[in-house]
C-alpha cells in the first residue's frame, strides 16, 4: 500500500493486488475524507432547532395547562356564586360549618313566642352550633370577642283579600352588651305585603309570599347576646328552613 495526499490536501492511498492466476493486478486508490466546517455547522444548527422545538412544546403545554386551571377555577367560582344566589340558606350553612365558631338556628312556631319574639331551635332541620356558641333564653351568646357575620331571614305568607290594605312585615336583630349596659338594634328591615307591584315576592294558591333577609359584619364582645324581633308572627313561614338565624366568626 502506498500512501499519498491529493491536491486538496486529503489523505489517500493505493492498494496493489494479484489475480487468482498470480498475475499482478491494478492499483486501487482510496481517499479518506474529513468532515468540512460547513457540515459541522449544519449538524449543530439542526440540533439547536430540535432543542428549540422541544422547549416550545413544553412552554405550550405549561401555558395551556395553566389556562385550563384558571378556567376550571373560574367555573367553580361561578357555580358557587350561582348557588349563593339561588340558595342562600344552604350556602350560609356551608360557610358557617367551616368556621372556627358558628351557630345556625331554625325558626319554630311552637309555643307562644313571648309577644314579638320568634322561637329559635338548634335541634331541627339544618341547625347546628360549634366553637362555643350557645342558645340561651332564645338568644345567641357570643363566645369570644372578635369579628362576626350575623344573618337572619324571616319568611312570610299573607292572605290578601280584595281591597286589603298593605300589611307591614318587619324583622330586626337586637344586641345586648355588658360593656354598653343596654340593648341596641344591629339591623332591621320592613316590607309591605298585599301590594299590586311588590319586589321579590310572588303569589300562589296559598297567598302572597316574601322573605325579609338581614346580614352584616359586626365587632362583638364576649358574652354579647343576640336575638330577633319579628312581626306579625301569625304570618310567618317556618317550614323547610325558610326562617333562620345564625352567626359565624371571621
PDB file of C-alpha atoms in Angstrom:
ATOM      1  CA  UNK A   1       0.000   0.000   0.000  1.00  0.00           C
ATOM      2  CA  UNK A   2       1.331   3.398  -0.948  1.00  0.00           C
ATOM      3  CA  UNK A   3       0.066   6.493   0.904  1.00  0.00           C
ATOM      4  CA  UNK A   4      -0.285   9.857  -0.824  1.00  0.00           C
ATOM      5  CA  UNK A   5      -2.027  13.261  -0.442  1.00  0.00           C
ATOM      6  CA  UNK A   6      -4.365  14.737  -3.034  1.00  0.00           C
ATOM      7  CA  UNK A   7      -4.265  18.244  -4.432  1.00  0.00           C
ATOM      8  CA  UNK A   8      -6.984  19.283  -1.964  1.00  0.00           C
ATOM      9  CA  UNK A   9      -4.858  18.111   0.961  1.00  0.00           C
ATOM     10  CA  UNK A  10      -6.936  14.970   1.624  1.00  0.00           C
ATOM     11  CA  UNK A  11      -5.113  11.847   2.668  1.00  0.00           C
ATOM     12  CA  UNK A  12      -5.257   8.894   0.239  1.00  0.00           C
ATOM     13  CA  UNK A  13      -3.552   5.599  -0.591  1.00  0.00           C
ATOM     14  CA  UNK A  14      -3.095   2.884  -3.192  1.00  0.00           C
ATOM     15  CA  UNK A  15      -3.504  -0.845  -2.816  1.00  0.00           C
ATOM     16  CA  UNK A  16      -1.939  -3.369  -5.277  1.00  0.00           C
ATOM     17  CA  UNK A  17      -3.323  -6.907  -5.721  1.00  0.00           C
ATOM     18  CA  UNK A  18      -2.776 -10.053  -7.661  1.00  0.00           C
ATOM     19  CA  UNK A  19      -5.265 -12.115  -9.585  1.00  0.00           C
ATOM     20  CA  UNK A  20      -6.007 -15.798  -8.921  1.00  0.00           C
ATOM     21  CA  UNK A  21      -3.517 -16.750 -11.630  1.00  0.00           C
ATOM     22  CA  UNK A  22      -0.710 -14.951  -9.849  1.00  0.00           C
ATOM     23  CA  UNK A  23      -0.706 -12.014 -12.202  1.00  0.00           C
ATOM     24  CA  UNK A  24      -0.292  -8.628 -10.762  1.00  0.00           C
ATOM     25  CA  UNK A  25      -3.484  -6.632 -10.917  1.00  0.00           C
ATOM     26  CA  UNK A  26      -4.167  -2.966 -10.961  1.00  0.00           C
ATOM     27  CA  UNK A  27      -3.939  -0.484  -8.213  1.00  0.00           C
ATOM     28  CA  UNK A  28      -6.998   0.570  -6.280  1.00  0.00           C
ATOM     29  CA  UNK A  29      -6.776   4.006  -4.751  1.00  0.00           C
ATOM     30  CA  UNK A  30      -8.930   5.399  -1.968  1.00  0.00           C
ATOM     31  CA  UNK A  31      -9.300   8.800  -0.320  1.00  0.00           C
ATOM     32  CA  UNK A  32     -10.062   9.378   3.365  1.00  0.00           C
ATOM     33  CA  UNK A  33     -12.261  12.478   3.524  1.00  0.00           C
ATOM     34  CA  UNK A  34     -12.704  14.686   6.526  1.00  0.00           C
ATOM     35  CA  UNK A  35     -15.945  16.494   7.504  1.00  0.00           C
ATOM     36  CA  UNK A  36     -15.913  20.085   6.404  1.00  0.00           C
ATOM     37  CA  UNK A  37     -16.675  23.032   8.698  1.00  0.00           C
ATOM     38  CA  UNK A  38     -19.934  23.695   6.792  1.00  0.00           C
ATOM     39  CA  UNK A  39     -21.231  20.219   7.553  1.00  0.00           C
ATOM     40  CA  UNK A  40     -20.466  20.634  11.264  1.00  0.00           C
ATOM     41  CA  UNK A  41     -22.387  23.929  11.340  1.00  0.00           C
ATOM     42  CA  UNK A  42     -25.377  22.272   9.630  1.00  0.00           C
ATOM     43  CA  UNK A  43     -25.497  19.462  12.231  1.00  0.00           C
ATOM     44  CA  UNK A  44     -25.166  21.948  15.098  1.00  0.00           C
ATOM     45  CA  UNK A  45     -27.959  24.103  13.653  1.00  0.00           C
ATOM     46  CA  UNK A  46     -30.254  21.081  13.331  1.00  0.00           C
ATOM     47  CA  UNK A  47     -29.636  20.122  16.959  1.00  0.00           C
ATOM     48  CA  UNK A  48     -30.329  23.687  18.158  1.00  0.00           C
ATOM     49  CA  UNK A  49     -33.566  23.750  16.148  1.00  0.00           C
ATOM     50  CA  UNK A  50     -34.655  20.453  17.706  1.00  0.00           C
ATOM     51  CA  UNK A  51     -33.956  21.778  21.220  1.00  0.00           C
ATOM     52  CA  UNK A  52     -35.907  24.972  20.441  1.00  0.00           C
ATOM     53  CA  UNK A  53     -38.900  22.952  19.230  1.00  0.00           C
ATOM     54  CA  UNK A  54     -38.850  20.828  22.401  1.00  0.00           C
ATOM     55  CA  UNK A  55     -38.757  23.932  24.605  1.00  0.00           C
ATOM     56  CA  UNK A  56     -41.615  25.494  22.638  1.00  0.00           C
ATOM     57  CA  UNK A  57     -43.701  22.333  23.082  1.00  0.00           C
ATOM     58  CA  UNK A  58     -43.030  22.317  26.834  1.00  0.00           C
ATOM     59  CA  UNK A  59     -43.964  26.012  27.126  1.00  0.00           C
ATOM     60  CA  UNK A  60     -47.189  25.480  25.176  1.00  0.00           C
ATOM     61  CA  UNK A  61     -48.143  22.521  27.380  1.00  0.00           C
ATOM     62  CA  UNK A  62     -47.435  24.501  30.570  1.00  0.00           C
ATOM     63  CA  UNK A  63     -49.329  27.558  29.314  1.00  0.00           C
ATOM     64  CA  UNK A  64     -52.328  25.527  28.117  1.00  0.00           C
ATOM     65  CA  UNK A  65     -52.482  23.583  31.412  1.00  0.00           C
ATOM     66  CA  UNK A  66     -52.369  26.833  33.358  1.00  0.00           C
ATOM     67  CA  UNK A  67     -55.198  28.267  31.286  1.00  0.00           C
ATOM     68  CA  UNK A  68     -57.285  25.164  31.952  1.00  0.00           C
ATOM     69  CA  UNK A  69     -56.678  25.506  35.700  1.00  0.00           C
ATOM     70  CA  UNK A  70     -57.754  29.157  35.591  1.00  0.00           C
ATOM     71  CA  UNK A  71     -60.865  28.302  33.572  1.00  0.00           C
ATOM     72  CA  UNK A  72     -61.780  25.458  35.940  1.00  0.00           C
ATOM     73  CA  UNK A  73     -61.324  27.732  38.947  1.00  0.00           C
ATOM     74  CA  UNK A  74     -63.476  30.404  37.299  1.00  0.00           C
ATOM     75  CA  UNK A  75     -66.156  27.801  36.604  1.00  0.00           C
ATOM     76  CA  UNK A  76     -66.106  26.647  40.228  1.00  0.00           C
ATOM     77  CA  UNK A  77     -66.316  30.247  41.457  1.00  0.00           C
ATOM     78  CA  UNK A  78     -69.218  30.972  39.104  1.00  0.00           C
ATOM     79  CA  UNK A  79     -71.008  27.823  40.243  1.00  0.00           C
ATOM     80  CA  UNK A  80     -70.544  28.797  43.894  1.00  0.00           C
ATOM     81  CA  UNK A  81     -71.784  32.320  43.152  1.00  0.00           C
ATOM     82  CA  UNK A  82     -74.828  30.924  41.357  1.00  0.00           C
ATOM     83  CA  UNK A  83     -75.507  28.601  44.285  1.00  0.00           C
ATOM     84  CA  UNK A  84     -75.267  31.520  46.724  1.00  0.00           C
ATOM     85  CA  UNK A  85     -77.828  33.444  44.650  1.00  0.00           C
ATOM     86  CA  UNK A  86     -80.329  30.619  44.350  1.00  0.00           C
ATOM     87  CA  UNK A  87     -79.893  29.025  47.775  1.00  0.00           C
ATOM     88  CA  UNK A  88     -78.567  31.480  50.419  1.00  0.00           C
ATOM     89  CA  UNK A  89     -79.764  29.208  53.237  1.00  0.00           C
ATOM     90  CA  UNK A  90     -77.637  26.251  52.110  1.00  0.00           C
ATOM     91  CA  UNK A  91     -74.646  28.479  51.269  1.00  0.00           C
ATOM     92  CA  UNK A  92     -74.626  30.097  54.720  1.00  0.00           C
ATOM     93  CA  UNK A  93     -74.710  26.667  56.338  1.00  0.00           C
ATOM     94  CA  UNK A  94     -71.738  25.562  54.210  1.00  0.00           C
ATOM     95  CA  UNK A  95     -69.715  28.696  55.064  1.00  0.00           C
ATOM     96  CA  UNK A  96     -70.613  28.568  58.734  1.00  0.00           C
ATOM     97  CA  UNK A  97     -69.780  24.864  59.094  1.00  0.00           C
ATOM     98  CA  UNK A  98     -66.175  25.624  58.042  1.00  0.00           C
ATOM     99  CA  UNK A  99     -65.752  28.492  60.518  1.00  0.00           C
ATOM    100  CA  UNK A 100     -63.978  28.123  63.861  1.00  0.00           C
ATOM    101  CA  UNK A 101     -67.101  29.196  65.739  1.00  0.00           C
ATOM    102  CA  UNK A 102     -70.592  29.182  64.251  1.00  0.00           C
ATOM    103  CA  UNK A 103     -74.235  28.683  65.060  1.00  0.00           C
ATOM    104  CA  UNK A 104     -77.247  28.254  62.791  1.00  0.00           C
ATOM    105  CA  UNK A 105     -80.804  28.142  64.158  1.00  0.00           C
ATOM    106  CA  UNK A 106     -84.177  27.478  62.563  1.00  0.00           C
ATOM    107  CA  UNK A 107     -87.421  29.181  63.480  1.00  0.00           C
ATOM    108  CA  UNK A 108     -90.255  27.341  65.157  1.00  0.00           C
ATOM    109  CA  UNK A 109     -93.895  28.306  65.607  1.00  0.00           C
ATOM    110  CA  UNK A 110     -94.470  26.138  68.705  1.00  0.00           C
ATOM    111  CA  UNK A 111     -95.052  27.994  71.963  1.00  0.00           C
ATOM    112  CA  UNK A 112     -96.492  31.459  72.482  1.00  0.00           C
ATOM    113  CA  UNK A 113     -93.229  33.187  71.421  1.00  0.00           C
ATOM    114  CA  UNK A 114     -93.476  35.848  74.125  1.00  0.00           C
ATOM    115  CA  UNK A 115     -95.052  38.700  72.149  1.00  0.00           C
ATOM    116  CA  UNK A 116     -92.912  39.672  69.151  1.00  0.00           C
ATOM    117  CA  UNK A 117     -90.201  37.075  69.715  1.00  0.00           C
ATOM    118  CA  UNK A 118     -89.837  34.129  67.343  1.00  0.00           C
ATOM    119  CA  UNK A 119     -88.737  30.858  68.946  1.00  0.00           C
ATOM    120  CA  UNK A 120     -85.379  29.503  67.704  1.00  0.00           C
ATOM    121  CA  UNK A 121     -84.326  25.851  67.726  1.00  0.00           C
ATOM    122  CA  UNK A 122     -80.882  24.268  67.438  1.00  0.00           C
ATOM    123  CA  UNK A 123     -82.143  20.680  67.159  1.00  0.00           C
ATOM    124  CA  UNK A 124     -84.203  20.713  63.979  1.00  0.00           C
ATOM    125  CA  UNK A 125     -83.550  20.816  60.232  1.00  0.00           C
ATOM    126  CA  UNK A 126     -80.069  22.115  59.326  1.00  0.00           C
ATOM    127  CA  UNK A 127     -79.436  23.771  62.700  1.00  0.00           C
ATOM    128  CA  UNK A 128     -76.083  23.301  64.496  1.00  0.00           C
ATOM    129  CA  UNK A 129     -73.716  25.036  66.935  1.00  0.00           C
ATOM    130  CA  UNK A 130     -69.932  24.763  67.426  1.00  0.00           C
ATOM    131  CA  UNK A 131     -66.912  26.662  68.736  1.00  0.00           C
ATOM    132  CA  UNK A 132     -68.530  27.853  71.975  1.00  0.00           C
ATOM    133  CA  UNK A 133     -71.736  29.408  70.654  1.00  0.00           C
ATOM    134  CA  UNK A 134     -74.838  28.531  72.646  1.00  0.00           C
ATOM    135  CA  UNK A 135     -78.546  29.249  72.647  1.00  0.00           C
ATOM    136  CA  UNK A 136     -79.799  30.618  75.976  1.00  0.00           C
ATOM    137  CA  UNK A 137     -83.269  32.079  76.651  1.00  0.00           C
ATOM    138  CA  UNK A 138     -83.899  32.252  72.890  1.00  0.00           C
ATOM    139  CA  UNK A 139     -80.739  34.378  72.429  1.00  0.00           C
ATOM    140  CA  UNK A 140     -77.363  33.572  70.870  1.00  0.00           C
ATOM    141  CA  UNK A 141     -74.473  34.041  73.314  1.00  0.00           C
ATOM    142  CA  UNK A 142     -71.153  35.125  71.709  1.00  0.00           C
ATOM    143  CA  UNK A 143     -68.192  33.018  72.973  1.00  0.00           C
ATOM    144  CA  UNK A 144     -65.240  35.349  72.235  1.00  0.00           C
ATOM    145  CA  UNK A 145     -64.526  38.956  71.252  1.00  0.00           C
ATOM    146  CA  UNK A 146     -63.981  39.354  67.505  1.00  0.00           C
ATOM    147  CA  UNK A 147     -65.474  39.983  64.086  1.00  0.00           C
ATOM    148  CA  UNK A 148     -68.638  38.039  63.240  1.00  0.00           C
ATOM    149  CA  UNK A 149     -71.081  37.787  60.365  1.00  0.00           C
ATOM    150  CA  UNK A 150     -74.643  37.951  61.713  1.00  0.00           C
ATOM    151  CA  UNK A 151     -77.546  36.922  59.464  1.00  0.00           C
ATOM    152  CA  UNK A 152     -81.231  36.133  59.704  1.00  0.00           C
ATOM    153  CA  UNK A 153     -84.226  35.611  57.447  1.00  0.00           C
ATOM    154  CA  UNK A 154     -87.935  35.709  58.197  1.00  0.00           C
ATOM    155  CA  UNK A 155     -90.353  34.359  55.582  1.00  0.00           C
ATOM    156  CA  UNK A 156     -93.991  35.429  55.441  1.00  0.00           C
ATOM    157  CA  UNK A 157     -97.121  34.239  53.663  1.00  0.00           C
ATOM    158  CA  UNK A 158    -100.004  36.703  53.782  1.00  0.00           C
ATOM    159  CA  UNK A 159    -103.584  36.224  52.613  1.00  0.00           C
ATOM    160  CA  UNK A 160    -104.626  39.354  50.775  1.00  0.00           C
ATOM    161  CA  UNK A 161    -108.284  39.961  50.035  1.00  0.00           C
ATOM    162  CA  UNK A 162    -109.761  42.316  47.514  1.00  0.00           C
ATOM    163  CA  UNK A 163    -109.173  45.872  48.622  1.00  0.00           C
ATOM    164  CA  UNK A 164    -106.942  44.809  51.521  1.00  0.00           C
ATOM    165  CA  UNK A 165    -104.660  47.461  52.945  1.00  0.00           C
ATOM    166  CA  UNK A 166    -100.882  46.837  52.718  1.00  0.00           C
ATOM    167  CA  UNK A 167     -99.615  44.681  55.570  1.00  0.00           C
ATOM    168  CA  UNK A 168     -96.251  45.744  57.104  1.00  0.00           C
ATOM    169  CA  UNK A 169     -93.741  42.927  57.699  1.00  0.00           C
ATOM    170  CA  UNK A 170     -90.763  43.643  59.978  1.00  0.00           C
ATOM    171  CA  UNK A 171     -87.698  41.749  61.119  1.00  0.00           C
ATOM    172  CA  UNK A 172     -84.954  43.005  63.457  1.00  0.00           C
ATOM    173  CA  UNK A 173     -81.822  41.677  65.211  1.00  0.00           C
ATOM    174  CA  UNK A 174     -81.061  43.068  68.673  1.00  0.00           C
ATOM    175  CA  UNK A 175     -77.830  43.047  70.655  1.00  0.00           C
ATOM    176  CA  UNK A 176     -77.242  43.365  74.383  1.00  0.00           C
ATOM    177  CA  UNK A 177     -73.659  44.009  75.588  1.00  0.00           C
ATOM    178  CA  UNK A 178     -72.474  44.267  79.190  1.00  0.00           C
ATOM    179  CA  UNK A 179     -69.992  46.960  78.133  1.00  0.00           C
ATOM    180  CA  UNK A 180     -72.873  49.178  76.981  1.00  0.00           C
ATOM    181  CA  UNK A 181     -75.425  48.077  79.550  1.00  0.00           C
ATOM    182  CA  UNK A 182     -78.412  48.391  77.220  1.00  0.00           C
ATOM    183  CA  UNK A 183     -79.824  46.802  74.103  1.00  0.00           C
ATOM    184  CA  UNK A 184     -79.139  48.174  70.622  1.00  0.00           C
ATOM    185  CA  UNK A 185     -80.559  47.359  67.198  1.00  0.00           C
ATOM    186  CA  UNK A 186     -77.957  45.722  64.948  1.00  0.00           C
ATOM    187  CA  UNK A 187     -80.046  45.696  61.761  1.00  0.00           C
ATOM    188  CA  UNK A 188     -83.673  45.727  60.657  1.00  0.00           C
ATOM    189  CA  UNK A 189     -85.916  45.789  57.598  1.00  0.00           C
ATOM    190  CA  UNK A 190     -89.592  46.460  56.863  1.00  0.00           C
ATOM    191  CA  UNK A 191     -91.593  45.323  53.850  1.00  0.00           C
ATOM    192  CA  UNK A 192     -95.234  45.704  52.871  1.00  0.00           C
ATOM    193  CA  UNK A 193     -97.440  42.872  51.687  1.00  0.00           C
ATOM    194  CA  UNK A 194    -100.627  42.946  49.618  1.00  0.00           C
ATOM    195  CA  UNK A 195     -99.288  45.406  47.053  1.00  0.00           C
ATOM    196  CA  UNK A 196    -100.047  45.312  43.345  1.00  0.00           C
ATOM    197  CA  UNK A 197     -96.350  45.527  42.484  1.00  0.00           C
ATOM    198  CA  UNK A 198     -94.169  44.117  45.253  1.00  0.00           C
ATOM    199  CA  UNK A 199     -90.455  43.403  44.602  1.00  0.00           C
ATOM    200  CA  UNK A 200     -89.047  39.947  45.413  1.00  0.00           C
ATOM    201  CA  UNK A 201     -92.478  38.483  46.065  1.00  0.00           C
ATOM    202  CA  UNK A 202     -94.924  36.156  44.365  1.00  0.00           C
ATOM    203  CA  UNK A 203     -98.449  34.856  44.781  1.00  0.00           C
ATOM    204  CA  UNK A 204     -99.706  31.300  44.642  1.00  0.00           C
ATOM    205  CA  UNK A 205    -102.820  29.463  45.709  1.00  0.00           C
ATOM    206  CA  UNK A 206    -101.996  29.946  49.400  1.00  0.00           C
ATOM    207  CA  UNK A 207    -101.403  33.692  49.355  1.00  0.00           C
ATOM    208  CA  UNK A 208     -98.700  36.317  48.942  1.00  0.00           C
ATOM    209  CA  UNK A 209     -95.163  35.128  49.840  1.00  0.00           C
ATOM    210  CA  UNK A 210     -91.962  37.101  50.551  1.00  0.00           C
ATOM    211  CA  UNK A 211     -88.877  36.981  52.789  1.00  0.00           C
ATOM    212  CA  UNK A 212     -87.016  39.638  54.773  1.00  0.00           C
ATOM    213  CA  UNK A 213     -83.263  38.960  54.882  1.00  0.00           C
ATOM    214  CA  UNK A 214     -80.660  40.659  57.103  1.00  0.00           C
ATOM    215  CA  UNK A 215     -76.880  40.160  57.109  1.00  0.00           C
ATOM    216  CA  UNK A 216     -73.775  42.210  58.025  1.00  0.00           C
ATOM    217  CA  UNK A 217     -70.378  42.081  59.796  1.00  0.00           C
ATOM    218  CA  UNK A 218     -70.060  43.304  63.393  1.00  0.00           C
ATOM    219  CA  UNK A 219     -67.418  43.589  66.113  1.00  0.00           C
ATOM    220  CA  UNK A 220     -68.919  41.676  69.038  1.00  0.00           C
ATOM    221  CA  UNK A 221     -67.749  41.215  72.622  1.00  0.00           C
ATOM    222  CA  UNK A 222     -67.554  38.043  74.641  1.00  0.00           C
ATOM    223  CA  UNK A 223     -70.871  37.430  76.385  1.00  0.00           C
ATOM    224  CA  UNK A 224     -72.940  39.584  73.995  1.00  0.00           C
ATOM    225  CA  UNK A 225     -76.484  38.346  73.446  1.00  0.00           C
ATOM    226  CA  UNK A 226     -78.276  38.466  70.081  1.00  0.00           C
ATOM    227  CA  UNK A 227     -81.986  37.909  69.498  1.00  0.00           C
ATOM    228  CA  UNK A 228     -84.671  38.766  66.944  1.00  0.00           C
ATOM    229  CA  UNK A 229     -87.972  40.600  66.864  1.00  0.00           C
ATOM    230  CA  UNK A 230     -90.442  39.712  64.119  1.00  0.00           C
ATOM    231  CA  UNK A 231     -93.940  40.884  63.234  1.00  0.00           C
ATOM    232  CA  UNK A 232     -96.534  39.637  62.514  1.00  0.00           C
ATOM    233  CA  UNK A 233     -95.824  36.169  63.926  1.00  0.00           C
ATOM    234  CA  UNK A 234     -99.137  34.823  62.645  1.00  0.00           C
ATOM    235  CA  UNK A 235     -97.951  35.256  59.031  1.00  0.00           C
ATOM    236  CA  UNK A 236     -94.548  33.536  59.455  1.00  0.00           C
ATOM    237  CA  UNK A 237     -93.440  30.544  57.356  1.00  0.00           C
ATOM    238  CA  UNK A 238     -91.222  28.251  59.471  1.00  0.00           C
ATOM    239  CA  UNK A 239     -91.143  25.047  57.447  1.00  0.00           C
ATOM    240  CA  UNK A 240     -88.316  23.822  55.164  1.00  0.00           C
ATOM    241  CA  UNK A 241     -85.703  26.191  56.557  1.00  0.00           C
ATOM    242  CA  UNK A 242     -87.440  29.342  55.337  1.00  0.00           C
ATOM    243  CA  UNK A 243     -86.834  31.217  58.584  1.00  0.00           C
ATOM    244  CA  UNK A 244     -83.376  31.092  60.183  1.00  0.00           C
ATOM    245  CA  UNK A 245     -80.883  32.959  62.395  1.00  0.00           C
ATOM    246  CA  UNK A 246     -77.113  32.482  62.697  1.00  0.00           C
ATOM    247  CA  UNK A 247     -73.641  33.873  63.417  1.00  0.00           C
ATOM    248  CA  UNK A 248     -70.153  32.731  62.405  1.00  0.00           C
ATOM    249  CA  UNK A 249     -66.662  34.015  63.229  1.00  0.00           C
ATOM    250  CA  UNK A 250     -64.491  35.664  60.578  1.00  0.00           C
TER     251      UNK A 250
END
